[in-house]
XYZ file of C-alpha atoms in Angstrom:
341
model
C -73.946 24.355 43.679
C -72.158 25.427 40.498
C -73.656 28.903 40.797
C -72.358 29.223 44.359
C -68.848 28.231 43.256
C -69.005 30.709 40.398
C -70.099 33.490 42.748
C -67.294 32.578 45.170
C -64.726 32.686 42.361
C -66.021 36.059 41.205
C -65.836 37.445 44.751
C -62.277 36.157 45.178
C -61.260 37.590 41.791
C -62.836 40.955 42.606
C -61.080 41.022 45.971
C -57.741 40.181 44.342
C -58.192 42.973 41.816
C -59.098 45.417 44.585
C -56.121 44.494 46.759
C -53.677 44.825 43.858
C -55.053 47.999 42.253
C -56.646 50.194 44.956
C -54.366 53.208 45.490
C -53.548 53.987 49.098
C -52.387 57.460 50.150
C -48.905 56.062 50.689
C -45.765 55.518 48.631
C -43.389 52.555 48.413
C -39.725 53.083 47.571
C -37.307 50.305 46.709
C -33.796 49.868 45.252
C -33.742 50.960 41.616
C -30.840 50.352 39.288
C -27.582 51.648 37.858
C -27.739 53.785 34.700
C -24.447 53.934 32.825
C -23.833 57.563 31.939
C -21.740 57.229 28.776
C -24.825 56.611 26.568
C -26.642 59.543 28.223
C -23.834 62.127 28.017
C -22.303 63.150 24.701
C -19.416 65.635 24.708
C -18.670 66.919 21.209
C -15.354 65.391 20.155
C -14.991 63.815 23.592
C -12.984 60.768 24.632
C -15.048 57.610 24.049
C -12.591 54.708 24.303
C -12.750 54.198 28.094
C -12.907 50.646 29.434
C -14.573 51.347 32.768
C -17.980 52.885 33.449
C -19.554 55.635 35.525
C -23.176 55.159 36.582
C -25.851 57.073 38.458
C -28.099 55.240 40.904
C -31.867 55.399 41.201
C -34.560 54.590 43.735
C -37.891 53.351 42.367
C -41.096 54.802 43.799
C -44.571 53.324 43.495
C -48.005 54.288 44.766
C -48.950 51.761 47.447
C -51.734 49.233 47.023
C -52.889 46.907 49.840
C -50.952 44.002 48.304
C -47.808 46.030 47.756
C -48.071 47.489 51.259
C -48.048 44.035 52.858
C -45.245 42.854 50.554
C -43.106 45.891 51.412
C -43.478 45.200 55.125
C -41.417 42.015 54.768
C -38.854 43.034 52.116
C -35.394 44.387 52.890
C -34.714 47.675 51.147
C -38.388 48.616 50.797
C -39.774 51.686 52.591
C -43.345 52.856 53.180
C -43.655 56.645 53.129
C -46.584 58.967 53.916
C -47.261 61.617 51.251
C -45.867 64.470 53.373
C -42.430 62.830 53.181
C -42.607 62.819 49.376
C -44.632 65.783 48.148
C -44.670 69.378 49.335
C -47.938 70.838 50.687
C -50.415 71.709 47.902
C -48.333 69.663 45.421
C -49.971 67.110 43.124
C -48.280 63.997 41.728
C -47.804 65.828 38.412
C -46.214 68.812 40.148
C -43.965 66.491 42.151
C -42.737 64.848 38.949
C -42.076 68.230 37.338
C -40.151 69.361 40.409
C -38.002 66.233 40.280
C -37.223 66.745 36.586
C -36.357 70.386 37.274
C -33.991 69.318 40.061
C -32.352 66.908 37.613
C -31.973 69.708 35.064
C -30.393 72.014 37.646
C -28.038 69.258 38.783
C -26.822 68.898 35.204
C -26.052 72.621 34.997
C -24.043 72.411 38.232
C -22.260 69.322 36.925
C -21.381 71.011 33.635
C -20.096 74.117 35.387
C -17.935 72.114 37.803
C -16.570 69.754 35.139
C -15.673 72.566 32.736
C -13.971 74.509 35.522
C -11.911 71.418 36.405
C -10.995 70.862 32.764
C -10.223 74.544 32.154
C -12.806 74.756 29.354
C -15.024 77.795 28.594
C -18.686 78.022 29.573
C -21.338 80.714 30.067
C -24.401 80.708 32.337
C -27.432 82.854 31.471
C -30.874 83.522 32.953
C -33.708 81.802 31.077
C -36.673 83.203 33.011
C -38.806 81.998 35.898
C -39.729 78.306 36.104
C -43.210 77.563 37.490
C -43.135 74.704 39.986
C -46.812 74.672 40.972
C -49.942 76.782 40.662
C -52.153 77.308 43.715
C -55.849 76.557 43.290
C -57.835 79.776 43.398
C -54.779 81.955 42.730
C -54.490 84.599 40.023
C -52.648 82.243 37.648
C -54.985 79.283 38.196
C -56.164 78.157 34.748
C -53.538 80.287 33.002
C -50.132 78.948 34.022
C -49.219 75.287 34.503
C -46.347 73.530 36.296
C -43.354 73.419 33.961
C -44.124 76.739 32.260
C -41.274 79.243 31.939
C -42.285 82.884 32.474
C -40.292 85.003 30.011
C -41.659 88.446 30.876
C -44.381 90.394 32.711
C -45.665 93.580 31.113
C -42.722 93.378 28.727
C -40.176 93.296 31.546
C -37.616 90.497 31.823
C -36.032 89.660 35.150
C -32.455 88.567 35.783
C -32.981 87.770 39.482
C -35.783 86.422 41.645
C -35.670 89.587 43.747
C -36.520 91.654 40.655
C -39.425 89.322 39.804
C -40.871 89.379 43.321
C -40.246 93.107 43.656
C -42.223 93.899 40.523
C -45.249 91.865 41.647
C -45.080 93.245 45.188
C -45.503 96.755 43.810
C -48.832 95.903 42.133
C -52.375 96.191 43.532
C -55.186 93.698 43.981
C -57.023 93.391 40.651
C -54.164 94.844 38.615
C -53.968 93.232 35.171
C -50.555 92.071 33.962
C -49.482 90.635 30.614
C -47.656 87.328 30.938
C -45.437 85.882 28.223
C -44.465 82.307 29.002
C -43.054 79.271 27.246
C -44.875 75.942 27.187
C -43.809 72.960 25.087
C -41.339 75.138 23.126
C -44.111 77.641 22.215
C -44.447 81.230 23.474
C -47.892 82.121 24.845
C -49.241 85.544 25.864
C -52.048 85.800 28.428
C -53.479 88.458 30.730
C -53.822 87.711 34.447
C -55.535 89.702 37.178
C -53.406 89.790 40.333
C -55.097 88.664 43.540
C -54.340 87.799 47.178
C -52.319 84.606 47.520
C -54.498 81.655 48.680
C -51.919 80.772 51.329
C -51.072 84.379 52.327
C -54.092 86.633 51.784
C -52.144 89.698 52.923
C -49.882 89.420 49.865
C -50.746 90.114 46.231
C -49.327 87.974 43.428
C -49.838 85.265 40.833
C -50.302 82.388 43.277
C -47.416 80.261 42.062
C -44.267 78.747 43.494
C -41.252 79.188 41.256
C -37.492 78.971 40.941
C -34.904 80.751 38.872
C -34.284 79.069 35.542
C -30.766 79.060 34.117
C -29.091 77.821 30.965
C -25.460 76.957 30.322
C -23.567 77.012 27.031
C -20.228 75.217 26.787
C -17.345 74.766 24.375
C -17.308 71.954 23.365
C -21.078 71.405 23.405
C -22.567 68.704 25.633
C -25.859 66.868 25.168
C -27.418 65.090 28.146
C -30.391 62.745 27.798
C -31.589 61.841 31.283
C -34.898 60.427 29.998
C -37.453 60.524 32.824
C -34.963 60.299 35.690
C -35.667 62.978 38.283
C -34.018 64.521 41.313
C -30.669 66.190 41.996
C -28.754 63.221 43.373
C -26.853 62.380 40.160
C -24.871 65.628 40.208
C -21.589 64.058 41.302
C -21.721 61.251 38.755
C -22.700 63.583 35.888
C -19.701 65.742 36.795
C -17.342 62.761 36.668
C -18.740 61.489 33.352
C -18.517 64.898 31.662
C -14.973 65.333 32.942
C -14.049 61.815 31.818
C -15.097 62.665 28.255
C -13.374 66.057 28.324
C -10.058 64.501 29.355
C -7.955 62.109 27.302
C -7.359 59.606 30.089
C -9.848 57.074 31.473
C -10.403 58.262 35.051
C -12.224 54.996 35.908
C -9.014 52.977 35.342
C -11.253 50.227 33.925
C -13.504 49.850 37.001
C -17.302 49.951 37.170
C -17.908 53.030 39.317
C -21.204 54.382 40.630
C -22.258 56.799 43.308
C -24.633 59.487 44.387
C -24.674 63.029 45.746
C -25.696 66.495 44.633
C -23.144 68.791 43.021
C -23.011 72.148 44.763
C -20.990 75.343 44.377
C -17.248 74.840 44.526
C -17.499 71.118 43.810
C -19.041 70.184 47.170
C -20.957 66.896 47.229
C -24.322 67.197 49.001
C -26.524 64.824 50.953
C -29.253 62.784 49.235
C -32.083 60.458 50.224
C -32.303 56.682 49.855
C -28.567 56.036 50.155
C -29.140 52.582 51.661
C -31.411 51.569 48.776
C -28.875 52.823 46.251
C -26.114 50.747 47.855
C -28.294 47.645 47.494
C -29.069 48.519 43.858
C -25.390 49.107 43.076
C -24.415 45.765 44.555
C -27.183 44.038 42.576
C -25.774 45.546 39.369
C -22.171 44.477 40.046
C -20.740 47.924 40.797
C -17.156 47.756 42.132
C -16.713 51.258 43.603
C -19.474 53.377 45.156
C -19.033 57.054 46.076
C -21.161 58.200 49.040
C -21.507 61.794 50.323
C -19.515 62.238 53.537
C -21.872 64.955 54.717
C -22.234 66.574 58.113
C -25.754 65.519 59.049
C -27.768 67.909 61.216
C -29.524 67.168 64.508
C -27.508 64.046 65.187
C -28.714 62.244 62.060
C -26.587 59.594 60.405
C -24.403 60.794 57.546
C -24.923 59.360 54.064
C -21.561 57.624 54.187
C -22.189 56.089 57.626
C -25.513 54.614 56.470
C -24.006 53.477 53.153
C -21.167 51.705 54.952
C -23.571 50.079 57.433
C -25.780 48.866 54.574
C -22.786 47.480 52.656
C -21.726 45.509 55.733
C -25.272 44.235 56.279
C -25.625 42.843 52.746
C -22.058 41.504 52.719
C -20.976 43.174 49.489
C -17.417 43.215 48.140
C -18.142 46.643 46.637
C -15.867 49.387 47.972
C -17.848 52.254 49.540
C -15.815 55.483 49.392
C -16.637 58.676 51.348
C -16.418 61.943 49.398
C -16.945 65.530 50.518
C -16.033 67.076 47.154
C -15.572 66.016 43.545
C -11.832 66.367 44.169
C -12.079 63.564 46.756
C -13.574 61.255 44.124
C -10.950 62.238 41.541
C -8.127 61.744 44.051
C -9.380 58.246 44.915
C -9.583 57.263 41.243
C -6.147 58.745 40.578
C -4.610 56.441 43.198
C -6.167 53.273 41.750
C -4.008 50.785 39.885
C -5.421 50.230 36.375
C -7.620 47.165 36.322
């Protein structure tokens, strides 16, 4: 009898472990948290005596297990997503994470450029090479390049635009050897690759990578940003406001706890992001008083970020003020009109 009970306990324990650890091909997203930006952004000689705060918002993402899947079904603010809604085709989890960190890096460059233009401070943007997003299995660069590498030159040639980079490779033949110089973990590496048909487009010859232009920005005064492991472009607006707040003498928050979301695009335009409803819930949980939401023009009849943010705020009954913004100037104008707290 004791042996039967022991076997039953072992079966139950094994089942519990399976249900809580087996990875499904699904993702769970949920409200994350507010990250105050002042500790993450350091402007040399910048204003640091502000009483309010500016925070970016995050959404947490987990790989689904059977237990988590069932739990998410009954929790407000949780979403179950198939992999095609998270990762691009042919993209691994590692490549997805690298892409998100690259998007965060690019959003910081846009934020710096916009903030320094608003403050009338000097800056300079330069080309830093070609950033490798992913490497196709069976392609010419498979086993040579890795996601996150920065291609500095090919055959001694540096490229200032993506058109130049693509144009050079397009002019080569199948089997042509090229010398690659690329940066990995702050170290320059030189390798030879033999060009081949692309696995996804056999009629084209190339390295078999997806890539984006990599840029750097230098500013006066200098700015250091430590975004840890936070990925994605959605903090662009809030980075812009924090940088500007440190560049200027006054406290643009007027003493309020301010958060928000939205990409920062050319000309100070605030762009649409995902998970706005989850970020509203997270902001309310963290006691945020003012929340900036992109007032975008959604395509194909979809709901705008602001409309969904407002609906979510009403649903959870928050006292937090949700403010629509189309540009960074809209956010600055709203803060300008606030009475100091």
